[in-house]
DNA sequence: TCGCGCGATTGATCTGGGTCAAAGATATGA
DNA sequence: TCATATCTTTGACCCAGATCAATCGCGCGA
């Protein structure tokens, strides 16, 4: 509704900031040319609904910049966030017409959209796209399962610490900074959004954030800027294995 | 350890009970022949660990018969089930060497395993496999996200009803029975396993099952056989949209 | 047939986080 | 500058589900 065409509509894929992380990561220049023909950019303002659950979807796409949330809502209003979309994350599901979740921009956001039909055809003919999408989907499945542990078994304090750790880590990889020592980032979520992510109330989120601050696990500059003096400490609070070692 | 070679080791793929639902669903007969060369069957007894989290994986595969659970465990012993594997479900992750979760057989179980390396090579050359796997992974991601809503926002009673509804539904599609009217099935999980799935204690599970029984939402024959006199009623108790309508 | 063991049930009590309510910060715009 | 709105914090109290503790009941092997 309030969408506006983006000034960089004909941005060159080769120069795209998410070129090597998005669904197109494995494509060669020929394949990129085909993609350019079916792509277009859309911009959204903070707070705007990008997709309504149940809506017919005529596009899929990638987040280029900004942050969005994927949420599910029950009839009585209880809502649960089921995904956090950062730059390079994929939106939409090939092979399905209806959207299953609400997608809401939490910051100003730019999406690189592909018309759904031709994108699905390309998936059949261009293995690089399906392969990359499979990889990304498997990663998301892992993230979702990690989140199930958080939701099902962690205490409120551990939940908050887990969320901060995840955001810190994703920010770190996004900005290529060193993942140890002091980290800091702007919290892209309100207390309410954090509560929806964690299966808590916003009051409990506020209390536990204050507690972590009081205990020196985090430092706040204003309400939104978070400094992590010691990542190890935060991970301990999150109840995560201290050695974040993963095989393979 | 206790594994034994299955008598039907050289079972014909064409006659396989999960032929049209598993990762090989889209393969044609030529492709099946290639798969036959890298496949082998393994049997497990109820209670046996199939995979330990952190183990090196040298195979991937499909559940042919029986039921297994995918669980995550914290150092202090808290565990959360993150997946329920029914016949035709895929096990393992191509492109990763270490297992991320424990996989445990809850009933006697038969798996159709593929040696990992050649399977990965086939994925590169045989789009039908990667395409089917993508489809299945997207379905699992949806299931995981639905589960996040259950874990994060539903009450104990709703959680139990949700679990029963999911098992009833999966059983119904598996056995091609009509999905309405009276349903019944054998609960493949102990109260403790149900608790691990739902983020509850086994006592709470027991109490809520008793409550649903007292209220006539379910009927129990023995401890494990469940009869659902009215699926609509159960779905209401689960807090699900009464019309299970999904677009596309 | 008995006794053992595991899973399930049931009861009593406790508590983490929810609920309700009231202020306190910031930002925005007239 | 003040009024309004949104987000956040903090306090008091409550309750759903956890915890601790018996007990039950059924299947199985000796």
Coordinates of C-alpha atoms (C1' of nucleotides) in Angstrom, one line a residue:
Chain A
X1 CA 0.0 0.0 0.0
X2 CA 2.6 2.5 1.1
X3 CA 5.2 0.9 -1.0
X4 CA 7.2 3.0 -3.2
X5 CA 9.5 2.1 -6.0
X6 CA 13.1 2.1 -5.0
X7 CA 15.5 4.5 -6.6
X8 CA 18.0 1.7 -7.2
X9 CA 15.5 -0.5 -9.0
X10 CA 18.0 -1.5 -11.7
X11 CA 20.8 -2.2 -9.3
X12 CA 23.4 -4.5 -10.7
X13 CA 23.4 -7.9 -9.2
X14 CA 27.1 -8.2 -9.3
X15 CA 27.4 -5.2 -7.0
X16 CA 24.6 -6.3 -4.7
X17 CA 25.5 -6.3 -1.0
X18 CA 24.0 -9.7 -0.5
X19 CA 25.3 -11.2 -3.8
X20 CA 27.3 -14.0 -2.0
X21 CA 24.9 -14.9 0.7
X22 CA 21.4 -14.8 -0.8
X23 CA 19.5 -17.4 -2.8
X24 CA 21.5 -16.3 -5.9
X25 CA 24.9 -16.9 -4.2
X26 CA 25.9 -19.8 -6.5
X27 CA 24.6 -18.3 -9.7
X28 CA 27.1 -17.4 -12.5
X29 CA 26.8 -14.3 -14.5
X30 CA 24.5 -15.9 -17.1
X31 CA 22.1 -17.0 -14.5
X32 CA 22.2 -13.6 -12.9
X33 CA 21.1 -12.1 -16.1
X34 CA 18.1 -14.3 -16.2
X35 CA 17.3 -13.3 -12.6
X36 CA 17.6 -9.7 -13.4
X37 CA 14.8 -10.0 -15.9
X38 CA 12.3 -11.2 -13.3
X39 CA 13.4 -9.1 -10.4
X40 CA 12.3 -5.8 -9.0
X41 CA 12.9 -3.9 -5.7
X42 CA 10.4 -2.9 -3.1
X43 CA 10.9 -0.7 -0.1
X44 CA 9.0 -0.8 3.1
X45 CA 8.9 1.5 6.1
X46 CA 9.5 0.4 9.7
X47 CA 6.3 -1.1 11.0
X48 CA 4.8 -1.9 7.7
X49 CA 3.2 -5.3 6.9
X50 CA 5.0 -6.9 4.0
X51 CA 2.9 -10.0 3.8
X52 CA -0.4 -11.0 5.6
X53 CA -0.8 -14.6 6.6
X54 CA -3.3 -16.2 4.2
X55 CA -2.6 -13.7 1.4
X56 CA -2.0 -15.0 -2.1
X57 CA 1.7 -14.7 -2.9
X58 CA 2.8 -13.7 -6.3
X59 CA 6.5 -13.1 -5.5
X60 CA 9.4 -14.5 -3.5
X61 CA 12.5 -12.6 -2.7
X62 CA 15.4 -11.7 -0.5
X63 CA 15.9 -9.1 2.2
X64 CA 18.5 -6.7 0.9
X65 CA 18.7 -4.4 3.9
X66 CA 16.7 -3.9 7.0
X67 CA 15.1 -6.4 9.3
X68 CA 11.7 -8.2 9.3
X69 CA 9.9 -10.6 11.5
X70 CA 7.9 -13.7 10.7
X71 CA 5.0 -14.2 13.1
X72 CA 2.1 -16.5 13.7
X73 CA -1.0 -15.4 15.5
X74 CA -3.8 -17.3 17.2
X75 CA -7.4 -16.1 17.0
X76 CA -7.3 -14.7 20.5
X77 CA -4.3 -12.6 19.7
X78 CA -1.5 -14.6 21.2
X79 CA 1.4 -14.3 18.8
X80 CA 4.7 -16.1 18.4
X81 CA 7.6 -15.0 16.3
X82 CA 8.9 -17.9 14.2
X83 CA 11.7 -16.2 12.3
X84 CA 13.8 -13.2 12.2
X85 CA 14.7 -12.1 8.7
X86 CA 18.1 -10.3 8.2
X87 CA 19.7 -9.2 5.0
X88 CA 20.1 -12.1 2.5
X89 CA 17.3 -14.1 4.1
X90 CA 14.8 -15.6 1.7
X91 CA 11.1 -14.8 1.9
X92 CA 8.3 -16.9 0.5
X93 CA 7.8 -20.5 -0.4
X94 CA 8.1 -21.8 -3.9
X95 CA 5.4 -24.2 -4.8
X96 CA 2.8 -22.7 -2.4
X97 CA 0.3 -20.0 -3.2
X98 CA -0.7 -18.8 0.2
X99 CA 1.5 -17.1 2.8
X100 CA 1.6 -19.0 6.0
X101 CA 2.9 -16.2 8.2
X102 CA 2.7 -12.5 8.7
X103 CA 5.9 -10.7 7.6
X104 CA 6.4 -7.3 9.2
X105 CA 9.3 -4.9 8.6
X106 CA 10.7 -3.8 11.9
X107 CA 13.1 -1.3 10.3
X108 CA 13.0 0.4 7.0
X109 CA 13.6 -2.4 4.5
X110 CA 14.5 -3.2 0.9
X111 CA 13.5 -6.4 -0.7
X112 CA 14.7 -7.9 -4.0
X113 CA 11.6 -9.6 -5.3
X114 CA 11.2 -12.2 -8.0
X115 CA 8.0 -12.9 -9.8
X116 CA 6.9 -16.2 -8.4
X117 CA 6.0 -18.2 -11.6
X118 CA 9.2 -17.5 -13.5
X119 CA 11.3 -18.0 -10.4
X120 CA 9.7 -21.4 -10.0
X121 CA 10.5 -22.2 -13.6
X122 CA 14.1 -21.1 -13.1
X123 CA 14.3 -23.4 -10.0
X124 CA 13.5 -26.4 -12.3
X125 CA 16.1 -25.4 -14.9
X126 CA 18.8 -23.8 -12.7
X127 CA 20.2 -26.3 -10.2
X128 CA 22.3 -23.6 -8.6
X129 CA 19.3 -21.8 -7.3
X130 CA 17.5 -24.9 -5.9
X131 CA 20.8 -26.1 -4.3
X132 CA 21.4 -22.8 -2.6
X133 CA 17.8 -22.6 -1.4
X134 CA 18.1 -26.1 0.0
X135 CA 21.2 -25.1 1.9
X136 CA 19.5 -22.0 3.3
X137 CA 16.4 -23.9 4.2
X138 CA 18.4 -26.5 6.1
X139 CA 20.1 -23.7 8.0
X140 CA 16.8 -22.2 8.9
X141 CA 15.5 -25.6 10.0
X142 CA 18.5 -25.9 12.3
X143 CA 17.8 -22.4 13.7
X144 CA 14.2 -23.2 14.2
X145 CA 15.1 -26.4 16.1
X146 CA 17.6 -24.5 18.3
X147 CA 14.8 -22.1 19.0
X148 CA 12.5 -25.0 20.0
X149 CA 14.9 -25.8 22.8
X150 CA 14.9 -22.2 23.9
X151 CA 11.1 -22.0 23.9
X152 CA 10.5 -25.4 25.5
X153 CA 13.2 -25.7 28.1
X154 CA 15.0 -22.5 29.0
X155 CA 14.2 -20.0 31.8
X156 CA 13.3 -16.4 31.1
X157 CA 16.9 -15.3 31.9
X158 CA 18.3 -17.9 29.6
X159 CA 15.9 -17.0 26.9
X160 CA 16.9 -13.3 26.9
X161 CA 20.6 -14.3 26.9
X162 CA 20.0 -16.7 24.0
X163 CA 18.3 -14.0 22.0
X164 CA 21.1 -11.5 22.6
X165 CA 23.7 -14.1 21.7
X166 CA 22.0 -15.0 18.5
X167 CA 21.6 -11.4 17.4
X168 CA 25.2 -10.6 18.4
X169 CA 26.5 -13.6 16.5
X170 CA 24.4 -12.8 13.3
X171 CA 25.5 -9.2 13.5
X172 CA 29.1 -10.3 13.8
X173 CA 29.1 -12.6 10.8
X174 CA 27.2 -9.9 8.9
X175 CA 29.8 -7.3 9.6
X176 CA 32.8 -9.6 9.4
X177 CA 34.0 -8.4 12.8
X178 CA 35.9 -10.7 15.1
X179 CA 33.4 -12.8 17.0
X180 CA 35.2 -12.6 20.3
X181 CA 36.0 -9.9 22.8
X182 CA 33.7 -6.9 23.1
X183 CA 30.7 -6.9 20.8
X184 CA 27.9 -4.3 20.5
X185 CA 24.9 -3.8 18.4
X186 CA 21.6 -2.0 18.1
X187 CA 18.7 -4.1 19.3
X188 CA 16.3 -4.2 16.3
X189 CA 13.4 -5.3 18.4
X190 CA 11.0 -3.7 20.9
X191 CA 10.5 -5.4 24.2
X192 CA 7.2 -6.7 22.9
X193 CA 8.8 -8.2 19.8
X194 CA 11.4 -9.8 22.0
X195 CA 8.6 -11.2 24.2
X196 CA 6.9 -12.6 21.1
X197 CA 10.1 -14.2 20.0
X198 CA 10.7 -15.8 23.4
X199 CA 7.3 -16.8 24.4
X200 CA 7.3 -14.4 27.3
X201 CA 5.5 -11.2 28.3
X202 CA 7.0 -7.8 27.7
X203 CA 7.2 -7.2 31.5
X204 CA 9.3 -10.3 32.0
X205 CA 11.6 -9.3 29.2
X206 CA 12.0 -5.9 30.7
X207 CA 12.8 -7.4 34.1
X208 CA 15.3 -9.9 32.8
X209 CA 17.1 -7.4 30.7
X210 CA 17.4 -5.2 33.7
X211 CA 18.7 -8.1 35.7
X212 CA 21.3 -9.0 33.1
X213 CA 22.4 -5.4 33.1
X214 CA 22.5 -5.2 36.9
X215 CA 24.7 -8.3 36.9
X216 CA 27.1 -6.8 34.3
X217 CA 26.4 -9.4 31.7
X218 CA 25.3 -6.6 29.3
X219 CA 25.7 -2.9 29.2
X220 CA 23.0 -0.7 27.8
X221 CA 23.5 2.7 26.1
X222 CA 20.0 4.1 25.9
X223 CA 17.3 1.5 25.6
X224 CA 18.4 -0.1 22.4
X225 CA 22.2 -0.2 22.1
X226 CA 23.6 -3.3 23.7
X227 CA 27.3 -3.9 24.6
X228 CA 28.4 -7.4 25.4
X229 CA 31.6 -7.0 27.4
X230 CA 32.2 -10.8 27.5
X231 CA 30.6 -13.1 25.0
X232 CA 31.6 -16.2 26.9
X233 CA 29.8 -15.0 30.0
X234 CA 26.6 -14.3 27.9
X235 CA 26.7 -17.8 26.4
X236 CA 27.0 -19.3 29.9
X237 CA 23.9 -17.3 30.9
X238 CA 22.2 -18.7 27.8
X239 CA 22.8 -22.2 29.0
X240 CA 24.7 -22.9 25.8
X241 CA 27.7 -25.3 25.6
X242 CA 30.6 -23.0 26.4
X243 CA 32.6 -24.3 23.5
X244 CA 30.5 -23.4 20.5
X245 CA 32.3 -26.0 18.5
X246 CA 30.4 -27.6 15.7
X247 CA 31.7 -30.4 13.6
X248 CA 31.6 -30.2 9.9
Chain B
X1 CA 25.9 -52.1 18.1
X2 CA 22.9 -54.3 18.3
X3 CA 22.1 -53.6 14.7
X4 CA 21.3 -56.6 12.5
X5 CA 21.1 -56.9 8.8
X6 CA 17.6 -56.8 7.6
X7 CA 16.2 -59.8 5.8
X8 CA 14.7 -57.6 3.1
X9 CA 18.1 -56.0 2.3
X10 CA 17.6 -56.1 -1.4
X11 CA 14.1 -55.0 -1.4
X12 CA 13.0 -53.6 -4.7
X13 CA 12.6 -49.8 -4.6
X14 CA 9.6 -50.0 -6.9
X15 CA 7.7 -52.1 -4.3
X16 CA 8.9 -50.0 -1.3
X17 CA 6.1 -48.8 1.0
X18 CA 7.5 -45.3 1.1
X19 CA 8.3 -45.1 -2.6
X20 CA 6.1 -42.2 -3.3
X21 CA 6.6 -40.1 -0.2
X22 CA 10.3 -40.4 0.6
X23 CA 13.3 -38.4 -0.8
X24 CA 13.2 -40.7 -3.8
X25 CA 9.6 -39.9 -4.6
X26 CA 10.3 -38.1 -7.9
X27 CA 13.0 -40.4 -9.2
X28 CA 12.4 -42.4 -12.3
X29 CA 13.4 -46.0 -12.7
X30 CA 16.9 -45.2 -14.0
X31 CA 17.5 -43.0 -11.0
X32 CA 16.2 -45.6 -8.7
X33 CA 18.7 -48.1 -10.1
X34 CA 21.5 -45.7 -9.2
X35 CA 20.1 -45.3 -5.7
X36 CA 19.9 -49.1 -5.3
X37 CA 23.6 -49.2 -5.7
X38 CA 24.4 -47.0 -2.7
X39 CA 21.6 -48.1 -0.4
X40 CA 21.4 -50.6 2.4
X41 CA 18.9 -51.3 5.1
X42 CA 19.5 -51.2 8.9
X43 CA 17.1 -52.3 11.6
X44 CA 17.0 -50.9 15.1
X45 CA 15.2 -52.0 18.2
X46 CA 12.8 -49.9 20.2
X47 CA 14.9 -47.7 22.5
X48 CA 18.0 -47.9 20.6
X49 CA 20.1 -44.8 19.7
X50 CA 20.4 -44.5 16.0
X51 CA 22.6 -41.4 16.0
X52 CA 24.4 -39.6 18.8
X53 CA 24.6 -35.8 18.6
X54 CA 28.1 -34.8 17.6
X55 CA 28.8 -38.2 15.9
X56 CA 30.4 -38.2 12.5
X57 CA 27.7 -39.2 9.9
X58 CA 28.6 -41.4 7.0
X59 CA 25.1 -42.0 5.8
X60 CA 21.8 -40.3 5.3
X61 CA 18.5 -42.2 4.8
X62 CA 14.8 -42.6 5.1
X63 CA 12.7 -44.2 7.8
X64 CA 10.9 -47.1 6.1
X65 CA 8.9 -48.3 9.1
X66 CA 8.8 -47.4 12.8
X67 CA 9.1 -44.2 14.6
X68 CA 12.1 -42.2 15.9
X69 CA 12.6 -39.0 17.7
X70 CA 15.0 -36.1 17.2
X71 CA 16.1 -34.6 20.5
X72 CA 18.4 -31.9 21.8
X73 CA 19.9 -32.0 25.3
X74 CA 21.5 -29.4 27.5
X75 CA 24.4 -30.2 29.8
X76 CA 22.2 -30.3 32.8
X77 CA 20.0 -32.9 31.2
X78 CA 17.0 -30.8 30.1
X79 CA 15.9 -32.2 26.8
X80 CA 13.7 -31.0 24.0
X81 CA 12.4 -33.1 21.2
X82 CA 12.7 -31.2 18.0
X83 CA 11.3 -33.6 15.5
X84 CA 9.3 -36.8 15.2
X85 CA 10.4 -39.1 12.4
X86 CA 7.7 -41.2 10.8
X87 CA 8.0 -43.5 7.8
X88 CA 9.3 -41.7 4.7
X89 CA 10.9 -39.0 6.8
X90 CA 14.5 -38.1 5.9
X91 CA 17.4 -38.4 8.4
X92 CA 20.7 -36.6 8.2
X93 CA 22.0 -33.5 6.5
X94 CA 23.8 -33.6 3.2
X95 CA 26.8 -31.2 3.3
X96 CA 27.4 -31.6 7.0
X97 CA 29.6 -34.1 8.7
X98 CA 28.5 -34.0 12.3
X99 CA 25.1 -35.0 13.6
X100 CA 23.4 -32.1 15.3
X101 CA 20.8 -34.1 17.3
X102 CA 20.3 -37.4 18.9
X103 CA 18.1 -39.8 17.0
X104 CA 16.4 -42.5 19.0
X105 CA 14.1 -45.3 17.8
X106 CA 10.9 -45.4 19.9
X107 CA 9.6 -48.5 18.2
X108 CA 11.4 -51.2 16.2
X109 CA 12.5 -49.4 13.1
X110 CA 13.9 -50.0 9.6
X111 CA 16.0 -47.4 7.8
X112 CA 16.9 -47.2 4.2
X113 CA 20.4 -45.7 4.3
X114 CA 22.5 -44.2 1.5
X115 CA 26.2 -43.8 1.8
X116 CA 26.7 -40.1 2.3
X117 CA 29.4 -39.2 -0.3
X118 CA 27.8 -40.9 -3.3
X119 CA 24.4 -39.6 -2.2
X120 CA 25.8 -36.0 -2.2
X121 CA 27.2 -36.6 -5.6
X122 CA 23.8 -37.8 -6.8
X123 CA 22.2 -34.7 -5.4
X124 CA 24.4 -32.6 -7.7
X125 CA 23.6 -34.6 -10.8
X126 CA 20.0 -35.7 -10.1
X127 CA 17.8 -32.6 -9.7
X128 CA 14.8 -34.9 -8.8
X129 CA 16.5 -35.8 -5.5
X130 CA 17.4 -32.2 -4.5
X131 CA 14.0 -30.9 -5.5
X132 CA 12.2 -33.5 -3.4
X133 CA 14.5 -32.9 -0.5
X134 CA 13.9 -29.2 -0.7
X135 CA 10.1 -29.8 -0.6
X136 CA 10.4 -32.1 2.4
X137 CA 12.7 -29.7 4.2
X138 CA 10.3 -26.8 3.6
X139 CA 7.5 -28.9 5.0
X140 CA 9.6 -29.7 8.1
X141 CA 10.4 -26.1 8.5
X142 CA 6.7 -25.3 8.5
X143 CA 6.1 -28.1 11.0
X144 CA 8.9 -26.7 13.2
X145 CA 7.4 -23.2 13.1
X146 CA 4.0 -24.5 14.0
X147 CA 5.7 -26.2 16.9
X148 CA 7.3 -23.0 18.0
X149 CA 3.8 -21.5 18.4
X150 CA 2.8 -24.6 20.5
X151 CA 5.9 -24.3 22.7
X152 CA 5.9 -20.6 23.1
X153 CA 2.2 -19.7 23.5
X154 CA 0.0 -22.6 24.2
X155 CA -1.2 -23.9 27.6
X156 CA -0.5 -27.4 28.8
X157 CA -4.0 -28.6 27.8
X158 CA -3.6 -27.0 24.3
X159 CA -0.2 -28.6 24.0
X160 CA -1.5 -32.1 24.6
X161 CA -4.4 -31.6 22.3
X162 CA -2.1 -30.2 19.6
X163 CA 0.2 -33.2 19.9
X164 CA -2.7 -35.7 19.6
X165 CA -4.1 -33.8 16.7
X166 CA -0.8 -33.9 14.8
X167 CA -0.2 -37.5 15.4
X168 CA -3.8 -38.3 14.5
X169 CA -3.5 -36.3 11.3
X170 CA -0.1 -37.8 10.3
X171 CA -1.5 -41.3 11.0
X172 CA -4.5 -40.5 8.9
X173 CA -2.5 -39.4 5.8
X174 CA -0.2 -42.3 6.3
X175 CA -3.0 -44.8 6.3
X176 CA -5.1 -43.0 3.7
X177 CA -8.2 -43.2 6.0
X178 CA -10.8 -40.4 5.9
X179 CA -9.6 -37.6 8.0
X180 CA -12.9 -36.8 9.6
X181 CA -15.3 -38.6 12.0
X182 CA -13.8 -41.1 14.5
X183 CA -10.1 -41.6 14.4
X184 CA -7.9 -43.8 16.5
X185 CA -4.2 -44.7 16.8
X186 CA -1.6 -46.1 19.1
X187 CA 0.3 -43.4 20.9
X188 CA 3.9 -44.1 20.0
X189 CA 5.4 -42.1 22.8
X190 CA 5.7 -42.5 26.6
X191 CA 4.5 -39.7 28.8
X192 CA 8.1 -38.6 29.3
X193 CA 8.6 -38.4 25.5
X194 CA 5.4 -36.4 25.2
X195 CA 6.7 -34.1 27.9
X196 CA 10.0 -33.7 26.0
X197 CA 8.1 -32.8 22.9
X198 CA 5.9 -30.3 24.6
X199 CA 8.2 -28.6 27.0
X200 CA 6.3 -29.9 30.0
X201 CA 7.0 -32.4 32.8
X202 CA 5.6 -35.9 32.6
X203 CA 3.3 -35.3 35.6
X204 CA 1.7 -32.4 33.8
X205 CA 1.3 -34.5 30.7
X206 CA -0.4 -37.2 32.7
X207 CA -2.7 -34.8 34.4
X208 CA -3.8 -33.2 31.2
X209 CA -4.3 -36.4 29.4
X210 CA -6.5 -37.5 32.2
X211 CA -8.4 -34.2 32.1
X212 CA -9.0 -34.5 28.3
X213 CA -10.3 -38.0 28.9
X214 CA -12.6 -37.0 31.7
X215 CA -14.0 -34.2 29.5
X216 CA -14.7 -36.7 26.7
X217 CA -12.3 -35.1 24.2
X218 CA -10.4 -38.4 23.9
X219 CA -11.1 -42.0 24.9
X220 CA -8.3 -44.3 26.1
X221 CA -8.2 -48.0 25.6
X222 CA -5.3 -49.0 27.9
X223 CA -2.6 -46.4 28.3
X224 CA -1.6 -46.1 24.7
X225 CA -4.5 -46.5 22.4
X226 CA -6.3 -43.2 21.8
X227 CA -9.7 -42.8 20.2
X228 CA -10.7 -39.3 19.0
X229 CA -14.5 -39.3 18.8
X230 CA -14.6 -35.8 17.4
X231 CA -11.6 -34.3 15.6
X232 CA -13.2 -30.8 15.4
X233 CA -13.5 -30.8 19.2
X234 CA -9.9 -31.8 19.6
X235 CA -8.8 -29.1 17.3
X236 CA -10.8 -26.5 19.3
X237 CA -9.0 -27.7 22.4
X238 CA -5.7 -27.3 20.6
X239 CA -6.5 -23.7 20.0
X240 CA -6.2 -24.2 16.2
X241 CA -8.3 -22.4 13.7
X242 CA -11.4 -24.5 13.4
X243 CA -11.3 -24.4 9.6
X244 CA -8.0 -26.1 8.9
X245 CA -8.2 -24.5 5.5
X246 CA -4.8 -23.7 3.9
X247 CA -4.5 -21.9 0.6
X248 CA -2.4 -23.5 -2.1
Chain C
dT1 C1' 2.4 -67.9 40.8
dC2 C1' 5.0 -64.4 42.7
dG3 C1' 8.0 -60.5 42.6
dC4 C1' 10.3 -57.0 40.1
dG5 C1' 10.6 -52.9 37.4
dC6 C1' 9.1 -49.5 34.6
dG7 C1' 5.6 -46.4 33.2
dA8 C1' 1.7 -43.9 34.8
dT9 C1' -1.3 -41.7 38.1
dT10 C1' -2.4 -38.7 41.8
dG11 C1' -1.7 -35.6 45.8
dA12 C1' 0.5 -31.7 48.3
dT13 C1' 3.1 -27.8 48.0
dC14 C1' 6.1 -24.3 45.9
dT15 C1' 7.5 -20.8 42.5
dG16 C1' 8.7 -18.5 38.0
dG17 C1' 6.6 -15.9 35.2
dG18 C1' 1.9 -14.0 34.1
dT19 C1' -1.4 -10.3 35.1
dC20 C1' -2.9 -6.0 36.5
dA21 C1' -1.7 -1.4 37.5
dA22 C1' 0.8 2.8 37.8
dA23 C1' 4.6 5.7 36.5
dG24 C1' 8.7 7.0 34.1
dA25 C1' 11.3 8.0 29.6
dT26 C1' 11.6 9.7 24.8
dA27 C1' 10.0 11.3 20.8
dT28 C1' 6.7 13.9 17.8
dG29 C1' 4.1 17.5 16.4
dA30 C1' 1.1 21.6 17.1
Chain D
dT1 C1' 6.5 25.0 25.2
dC2 C1' 3.2 21.7 26.2
dA3 C1' 0.2 17.7 24.9
dT4 C1' 0.1 13.2 23.2
dA5 C1' 1.6 8.8 22.1
dT6 C1' 4.7 5.0 22.3
dC7 C1' 7.8 2.3 24.7
dT8 C1' 9.7 0.9 29.0
dT9 C1' 10.3 0.1 33.8
dT10 C1' 8.7 -1.3 38.3
dG11 C1' 5.6 -3.0 41.9
dA12 C1' 2.1 -6.1 44.0
dC13 C1' -0.3 -10.2 43.6
dC14 C1' -1.7 -14.6 41.6
dC15 C1' -1.8 -19.0 39.3
dA16 C1' -0.4 -22.7 35.9
dG17 C1' 2.7 -25.8 35.9
dA18 C1' 7.0 -27.5 38.3
dT19 C1' 8.7 -30.2 42.1
dC20 C1' 8.7 -33.7 45.5
dA21 C1' 6.6 -37.9 47.0
dA22 C1' 3.6 -41.9 47.2
dT23 C1' 1.1 -45.3 45.0
dC24 C1' -0.8 -47.9 41.3
dG25 C1' -0.8 -51.4 37.7
dC26 C1' 0.6 -54.2 34.2
dG27 C1' 3.9 -57.1 31.7
dC28 C1' 7.6 -60.2 32.1
dG29 C1' 10.8 -63.6 33.6
dA30 C1' 11.9 -67.1 37.0

